[in-house]
Amino acid sequence: MFALAAVALAYVAVPLLGLLFEVEWSDLGEQLSSSESLTALRLSLMTSVVATIAVIFVGLPLAWVLARVSFPGRGFVRSFVLLPMVLPPVVAGVALLAAFGRNSAIGGWLHDVLGVQLTFSPAGVVVAQTFVAMPFFVVAFEAALLGRDSQPEEVASSLGADSWRVFTRITFPAVAPAFFAAVALAWARALGEFGATITFAGNVAGRTQTAPLGIYLQLGTDPGAATAMSVLLLAISVGILVGLRGRWLVGR
Amino acid sequence: MRLHASVDRRAGDFHLQADLEVPDGTTTAVIGPNASGKTTLLRVLAGFLRNDNGEVVLGKQVLDSGMGGTYLDPSRRNIGVVPQGYALFENMDSVGNVAFGIQSAGVRRQAARRKAAEFLEAFGLQELSALKPAELSGGQSQSIAVARALAIHPDLLLLDEPFSALDSAARPRMRSQLRGWLAEARTTTVLVTHDPIDALTLADRIVVLEGGRVVQSGTTGDVTSNPRSAHVASLLGTNLLKGEAQGRRVAVRDLRSSAADEARGIDLTLSEGASGAVFVMFAPSAVTLSVSEDVTSARNRILCTVDHLEQLGERVRVSLGGDVHLSAEVTPMAVAELGLAEGSQVWASIKATEISTYPR
């Protein structure tokens, strides 16, 4: 048992340590500040933040409805929402293309009427990231809501508070730590998004080339830059894990 | 305000069907064993559950008229709720808890907090104002929960087992405090409890629920002097049997016995005549025990087996089995003298003058 457990641990640790050995620490800063890397990082940061805001905006009401409102087919909706979590990201990308590509009904309407093109645009990156990151937020936040006793909420409504006031004053303060954990999970997933992004939004430098895409491309031309950027993404992931310690991933 | 409720609500196999009338400004205690539907009843009144059939009317306002009819959201009913665990808002201090309802009514935050602070002072709770729920004792939490509910000047106050979260030492003081507040607020109140002392000390009327049905309702005096269910009798600590009376003789059986148990039972002699189906009641202290048959002058003697002995204060409660189940109360000295133990045989005697009967 212990031997196999150690193998599993090593399986996670060895590649990450390899990455740390591979990187040239002396010119890490220089590698990251190259204009190509900076552009990709900036794009990643902006799109993932916008995607995370979008996830919160619609995912929060969804999690609340799933946790608090009983309706026929709730079990089905609950599983359906999780689909992007298990779906191969490239399939997600193809699905998004089918729905929002220029040749699809919705994509065509967006382009012709509103002049918005999602493919090959930063907006498309946001759409792809939102699609894959949403379930992470919904699952985590719904679990937190379900774990709460609903009695204080009932009392609050009996005291004349409407559902918005009950949520903002009673429910949310009680689940705020779990909310931020769920946000961090969704953001991490959006930041690392690769498959759906490259399929749906393409790989246009400066427009849709996010950090993961940049890493993949530079691996052939400039391995040092790719490694440096990988280390930075690893550092962000570790930062998120440390922030979540004991909240969601550990000790539940 | 007067409450008229005709509640009919199914939840899985359970079916609650209960009518409730609470006159303006009075307190009604709903008592009954676990899973009798007490809390479900309260939740329908509060609007946390919808009524399937029948009307809930408070004053002149229809709150719920069953499926397909009117249904007012809890936030639009002027009803104060004190749930079993109190459910204080953990992220707010006592003033914040009490101010919540005032603020929900549209009063600005500062003004609401000022009003809440005055309210706490009127209740003598000002020293708790700045404390968070985690810093309050059980009794203090209950006080804040009641103050929070009364702060909205409700037309109806609902209390669900208000003392069950408290240790027994704190209960008498909290009970008398609540009694004072209810008398002062004169709010129409429904109190759910399994403790008869709560009902006796706080309520004007009692409704007994069993298995989702009202088995008895009436004034506190009515229900306690003429209990009609085994549950109420055991709550009151009295012996209640059913009988068929003919003059001064009555054939008595256990309340829960069925027709199949017809052969079991005993005959008792009454001091006054009665006829037909009756309840037969006598206090455990009216039952005297002896080891031989001919010790007392009481006319009613029954051979019993001791099922169980339990110390109750300075007395010992002896549960007796045999043709009927009885309980007797004796002194620890008597237990020693009679050599009572689980399984031993004793003669129970009941004086005819100690037995009361009333129609079933």
PDB file of C-alpha atoms in Angstrom, chain A residues 64 67-69 144-158 166 170-171 174-175, chain B residues 43 48-49 74 81 83 86-89 148:
ATOM      1  CA  TRP A  64     -28.522  28.775  -5.531  1.00  0.00           C
ATOM      2  CA  ALA A  67     -29.377  24.028  -3.728  1.00  0.00           C
ATOM      3  CA  ARG A  68     -32.526  25.797  -2.570  1.00  0.00           C
ATOM      4  CA  VAL A  69     -35.352  25.311  -5.043  1.00  0.00           C
ATOM      5  CA  ALA A 144     -21.423  24.906   0.356  1.00  0.00           C
ATOM      6  CA  LEU A 145     -25.041  26.068   0.147  1.00  0.00           C
ATOM      7  CA  LEU A 146     -26.352  22.546   0.691  1.00  0.00           C
ATOM      8  CA  GLY A 147     -24.149  22.185   3.747  1.00  0.00           C
ATOM      9  CA  ARG A 148     -25.805  25.195   5.381  1.00  0.00           C
ATOM     10  CA  ASP A 149     -28.781  24.977   7.706  1.00  0.00           C
ATOM     11  CA  SER A 150     -31.590  26.870   5.989  1.00  0.00           C
ATOM     12  CA  GLN A 151     -33.274  27.859   9.265  1.00  0.00           C
ATOM     13  CA  PRO A 152     -31.654  31.316   9.547  1.00  0.00           C
ATOM     14  CA  GLU A 153     -32.818  32.011   5.991  1.00  0.00           C
ATOM     15  CA  GLU A 154     -36.371  31.037   6.877  1.00  0.00           C
ATOM     16  CA  VAL A 155     -36.313  33.224   9.958  1.00  0.00           C
ATOM     17  CA  ALA A 156     -34.957  36.117   7.905  1.00  0.00           C
ATOM     18  CA  SER A 157     -37.797  35.783   5.409  1.00  0.00           C
ATOM     19  CA  SER A 158     -40.323  35.647   8.254  1.00  0.00           C
ATOM     20  CA  VAL A 166     -31.895  37.047   2.631  1.00  0.00           C
ATOM     21  CA  ILE A 170     -27.718  35.894   5.678  1.00  0.00           C
ATOM     22  CA  THR A 171     -26.728  33.265   3.123  1.00  0.00           C
ATOM     23  CA  ALA A 174     -22.155  32.378   5.908  1.00  0.00           C
ATOM     24  CA  VAL A 175     -20.741  30.799   2.752  1.00  0.00           C
TER      25      VAL A 175
ATOM     26  CA  ARG B  43     -44.147  25.584   9.316  1.00  0.00           C
ATOM     27  CA  PHE B  48     -42.323  27.793   5.051  1.00  0.00           C
ATOM     28  CA  LEU B  49     -44.571  25.003   3.769  1.00  0.00           C
ATOM     29  CA  PRO B  74     -43.370  34.284   4.673  1.00  0.00           C
ATOM     30  CA  VAL B  81     -40.873  32.878  14.349  1.00  0.00           C
ATOM     31  CA  PRO B  83     -37.332  28.099  15.691  1.00  0.00           C
ATOM     32  CA  TYR B  86     -33.132  29.809  17.670  1.00  0.00           C
ATOM     33  CA  ALA B  87     -31.217  30.233  14.350  1.00  0.00           C
ATOM     34  CA  LEU B  88     -29.641  33.536  15.331  1.00  0.00           C
ATOM     35  CA  PHE B  89     -27.722  35.332  12.567  1.00  0.00           C
ATOM     36  CA  ARG B 148     -35.962  39.524  17.386  1.00  0.00           C
TER      37      ARG B 148
END
